[in-house]
Amino acid sequence: MSPQSAALLVAESLTRTLPGELPVTLVADVSLSIARGEFVSIVGPSGSGKSSLLYLLGLLDRPSSGRLVLDGEDTSAFGEDRLADTRLAKLGFVFQFHFLLPEFSLLDNVALPMRRLARLPDAEQAPRALQLLERLGLAGHAHKQPHQISGGQRQRVAIARALANRPLLILADEPTGNLDSASSQNVRAILRELVDDGDTTVVTVTHDAQFAAGADRVVTLVDGRLAP
């Protein structure tokens, strides 16, 4: 089996340039293959294009050139609706800020992606959301609102929400950036466990050297390009 056929995600010469009188290239000619069940951390100096690359890998931004193959499908020709459907069905996102809806319970926050995708029957959505919260040690908080729990707990809820639709790939942008050291270790251990259990593939952007060291592979980006 070739490396590409075994890969979940293949980026080929991805470039993203912001047009203007003085164009700015955020990502330059990046080729990268990520295997199913791999934990990859993207590191590099501030402003090196790490988050820009993650947004391309997560189909949140379109490349100026190059292509991205996800789960065997070339996404280059996808329209906006197809991109949105693919993100919802195959990808899970965790950001530095949790983006939980403050007026909803934790249970409802986790169930939201299931409701949007509508792949799971309505009667099974709340039980799955509760199961995910339980897995992350939050079952006793299911009916609380985000403001009633700690920052580390809110980030665990965000991970539960990212897992709601059983994604093939979780993309995390500085998931421990706003957390204390104990909560950071907890989040790192959870993501590691998800990979080790065979549930998913994880790609993270991080400034945390200890976090990056726990990945299977570390990719370094400098000035928008992969470092040798």
Short mmCIF file of N, CA and C in Angstrom, two decimals, residues 22-86:
data_model
loop_
_atom_site.label_atom_id
_atom_site.label_comp_id
_atom_site.label_asym_id
_atom_site.label_seq_id
_atom_site.Cartn_x
_atom_site.Cartn_y
_atom_site.Cartn_z
N LEU A 22 0.39 44.67 -2.05
CA LEU A 22 1.55 43.89 -1.60
C LEU A 22 1.02 42.55 -1.10
N PRO A 23 0.90 41.53 -1.97
CA PRO A 23 0.35 40.23 -1.55
C PRO A 23 1.13 39.63 -0.39
N VAL A 24 0.41 38.97 0.49
CA VAL A 24 1.03 38.32 1.65
C VAL A 24 0.80 36.82 1.55
N THR A 25 1.88 36.06 1.54
CA THR A 25 1.76 34.61 1.47
C THR A 25 1.82 34.04 2.88
N LEU A 26 0.73 33.40 3.29
CA LEU A 26 0.62 32.83 4.63
C LEU A 26 1.16 31.41 4.69
N VAL A 27 0.88 30.64 3.63
CA VAL A 27 1.34 29.25 3.52
C VAL A 27 1.94 29.09 2.13
N ALA A 28 3.13 28.50 2.06
CA ALA A 28 3.84 28.46 0.78
C ALA A 28 4.27 27.03 0.43
N ASP A 29 3.61 26.46 -0.55
CA ASP A 29 4.05 25.20 -1.17
C ASP A 29 4.24 24.09 -0.14
N VAL A 30 3.24 23.89 0.69
CA VAL A 30 3.32 22.86 1.74
C VAL A 30 2.74 21.55 1.23
N SER A 31 3.54 20.50 1.26
CA SER A 31 3.09 19.15 0.95
C SER A 31 3.25 18.30 2.20
N LEU A 32 2.18 17.61 2.56
CA LEU A 32 2.15 16.91 3.84
C LEU A 32 1.16 15.77 3.76
N SER A 33 1.53 14.62 4.28
CA SER A 33 0.64 13.46 4.32
C SER A 33 0.45 13.05 5.77
N ILE A 34 -0.80 12.85 6.17
CA ILE A 34 -1.13 12.47 7.54
C ILE A 34 -1.85 11.13 7.53
N ALA A 35 -1.30 10.18 8.21
CA ALA A 35 -1.84 8.82 8.22
C ALA A 35 -3.06 8.72 9.12
N ARG A 36 -3.92 7.76 8.84
CA ARG A 36 -5.05 7.46 9.72
C ARG A 36 -4.50 7.02 11.08
N GLY A 37 -5.07 7.57 12.14
CA GLY A 37 -4.65 7.19 13.47
C GLY A 37 -3.35 7.82 13.92
N GLU A 38 -2.94 8.91 13.28
CA GLU A 38 -1.70 9.60 13.64
C GLU A 38 -2.01 10.84 14.45
N PHE A 39 -1.10 11.19 15.37
CA PHE A 39 -1.18 12.41 16.16
C PHE A 39 -0.03 13.30 15.71
N VAL A 40 -0.37 14.42 15.06
CA VAL A 40 0.64 15.33 14.50
C VAL A 40 0.51 16.69 15.16
N SER A 41 1.64 17.25 15.59
CA SER A 41 1.66 18.61 16.12
C SER A 41 2.41 19.51 15.15
N ILE A 42 1.83 20.67 14.87
CA ILE A 42 2.46 21.68 14.02
C ILE A 42 3.00 22.78 14.92
N VAL A 43 4.30 23.03 14.84
CA VAL A 43 4.93 24.04 15.68
C VAL A 43 5.66 25.04 14.81
N GLY A 44 6.13 26.13 15.44
CA GLY A 44 6.88 27.15 14.71
C GLY A 44 6.73 28.49 15.39
N PRO A 45 7.51 29.47 14.99
CA PRO A 45 7.44 30.80 15.59
C PRO A 45 6.06 31.44 15.37
N SER A 46 5.75 32.42 16.19
CA SER A 46 4.53 33.19 15.97
C SER A 46 4.57 33.83 14.59
N GLY A 47 3.44 33.78 13.88
CA GLY A 47 3.39 34.37 12.55
C GLY A 47 3.96 33.50 11.45
N SER A 48 4.25 32.23 11.78
CA SER A 48 4.86 31.35 10.78
C SER A 48 3.83 30.70 9.86
N GLY A 49 2.54 30.89 10.14
CA GLY A 49 1.50 30.33 9.27
C GLY A 49 0.87 29.05 9.78
N LYS A 50 1.11 28.72 11.05
CA LYS A 50 0.59 27.46 11.60
C LYS A 50 -0.93 27.38 11.55
N SER A 51 -1.58 28.42 12.07
CA SER A 51 -3.05 28.41 12.08
C SER A 51 -3.60 28.49 10.66
N SER A 52 -2.93 29.24 9.79
CA SER A 52 -3.36 29.33 8.40
C SER A 52 -3.32 27.96 7.73
N LEU A 53 -2.27 27.19 8.02
CA LEU A 53 -2.19 25.84 7.48
C LEU A 53 -3.29 24.96 8.04
N LEU A 54 -3.54 25.07 9.34
CA LEU A 54 -4.59 24.25 9.96
C LEU A 54 -5.95 24.57 9.34
N TYR A 55 -6.21 25.84 9.06
CA TYR A 55 -7.48 26.23 8.45
C TYR A 55 -7.61 25.67 7.04
N LEU A 56 -6.50 25.55 6.33
CA LEU A 56 -6.54 24.91 5.01
C LEU A 56 -6.81 23.42 5.15
N LEU A 57 -6.13 22.77 6.09
CA LEU A 57 -6.33 21.34 6.30
C LEU A 57 -7.76 21.04 6.75
N GLY A 58 -8.36 21.99 7.46
CA GLY A 58 -9.72 21.80 7.97
C GLY A 58 -10.81 22.31 7.03
N LEU A 59 -10.43 22.69 5.81
CA LEU A 59 -11.39 23.16 4.80
C LEU A 59 -12.13 24.42 5.24
N LEU A 60 -11.54 25.17 6.15
CA LEU A 60 -12.13 26.44 6.57
C LEU A 60 -11.71 27.57 5.64
N ASP A 61 -10.56 27.44 5.02
CA ASP A 61 -10.08 28.37 3.99
C ASP A 61 -9.73 27.57 2.74
N ARG A 62 -9.79 28.23 1.60
CA ARG A 62 -9.40 27.59 0.34
C ARG A 62 -7.97 28.01 -0.01
N PRO A 63 -7.18 27.08 -0.53
CA PRO A 63 -5.83 27.45 -0.96
C PRO A 63 -5.86 28.30 -2.24
N SER A 64 -4.86 29.14 -2.40
CA SER A 64 -4.70 29.88 -3.65
C SER A 64 -4.24 28.95 -4.75
N SER A 65 -3.47 27.93 -4.37
CA SER A 65 -3.05 26.89 -5.31
C SER A 65 -2.73 25.64 -4.53
N GLY A 66 -2.59 24.53 -5.24
CA GLY A 66 -2.39 23.25 -4.60
C GLY A 66 -3.72 22.55 -4.36
N ARG A 67 -3.66 21.36 -3.79
CA ARG A 67 -4.90 20.64 -3.53
C ARG A 67 -4.82 19.85 -2.24
N LEU A 68 -5.99 19.49 -1.72
CA LEU A 68 -6.10 18.73 -0.48
C LEU A 68 -7.00 17.53 -0.73
N VAL A 69 -6.48 16.35 -0.43
CA VAL A 69 -7.24 15.11 -0.57
C VAL A 69 -7.58 14.61 0.83
N LEU A 70 -8.87 14.49 1.12
CA LEU A 70 -9.34 14.04 2.42
C LEU A 70 -10.13 12.76 2.26
N ASP A 71 -9.70 11.73 2.96
CA ASP A 71 -10.40 10.44 2.91
C ASP A 71 -10.60 9.96 1.47
N GLY A 72 -9.57 10.18 0.65
CA GLY A 72 -9.60 9.72 -0.74
C GLY A 72 -10.31 10.64 -1.71
N GLU A 73 -10.84 11.77 -1.24
CA GLU A 73 -11.57 12.69 -2.13
C GLU A 73 -10.79 13.99 -2.32
N ASP A 74 -10.62 14.38 -3.55
CA ASP A 74 -9.99 15.67 -3.86
C ASP A 74 -11.02 16.77 -3.59
N THR A 75 -10.70 17.63 -2.63
CA THR A 75 -11.66 18.66 -2.22
C THR A 75 -11.58 19.93 -3.08
N SER A 76 -10.70 19.94 -4.05
CA SER A 76 -10.47 21.17 -4.83
C SER A 76 -11.73 21.68 -5.51
N ALA A 77 -12.56 20.75 -6.00
CA ALA A 77 -13.73 21.16 -6.77
C ALA A 77 -14.99 21.25 -5.91
N PHE A 78 -14.86 21.06 -4.61
CA PHE A 78 -16.05 21.12 -3.74
C PHE A 78 -16.61 22.54 -3.71
N GLY A 79 -17.93 22.65 -3.82
CA GLY A 79 -18.59 23.93 -3.60
C GLY A 79 -18.72 24.20 -2.11
N GLU A 80 -19.25 25.36 -1.76
CA GLU A 80 -19.34 25.75 -0.35
C GLU A 80 -20.22 24.79 0.45
N ASP A 81 -21.33 24.35 -0.13
CA ASP A 81 -22.21 23.43 0.58
C ASP A 81 -21.52 22.09 0.83
N ARG A 82 -20.81 21.60 -0.18
CA ARG A 82 -20.10 20.32 -0.02
C ARG A 82 -19.00 20.45 1.02
N LEU A 83 -18.31 21.57 1.04
CA LEU A 83 -17.28 21.80 2.04
C LEU A 83 -17.88 21.80 3.45
N ALA A 84 -19.00 22.50 3.60
CA ALA A 84 -19.65 22.58 4.91
C ALA A 84 -20.12 21.20 5.37
N ASP A 85 -20.69 20.44 4.46
CA ASP A 85 -21.15 19.08 4.80
C ASP A 85 -19.98 18.19 5.19
N THR A 86 -18.87 18.32 4.49
CA THR A 86 -17.69 17.51 4.77
C THR A 86 -17.10 17.87 6.13
#
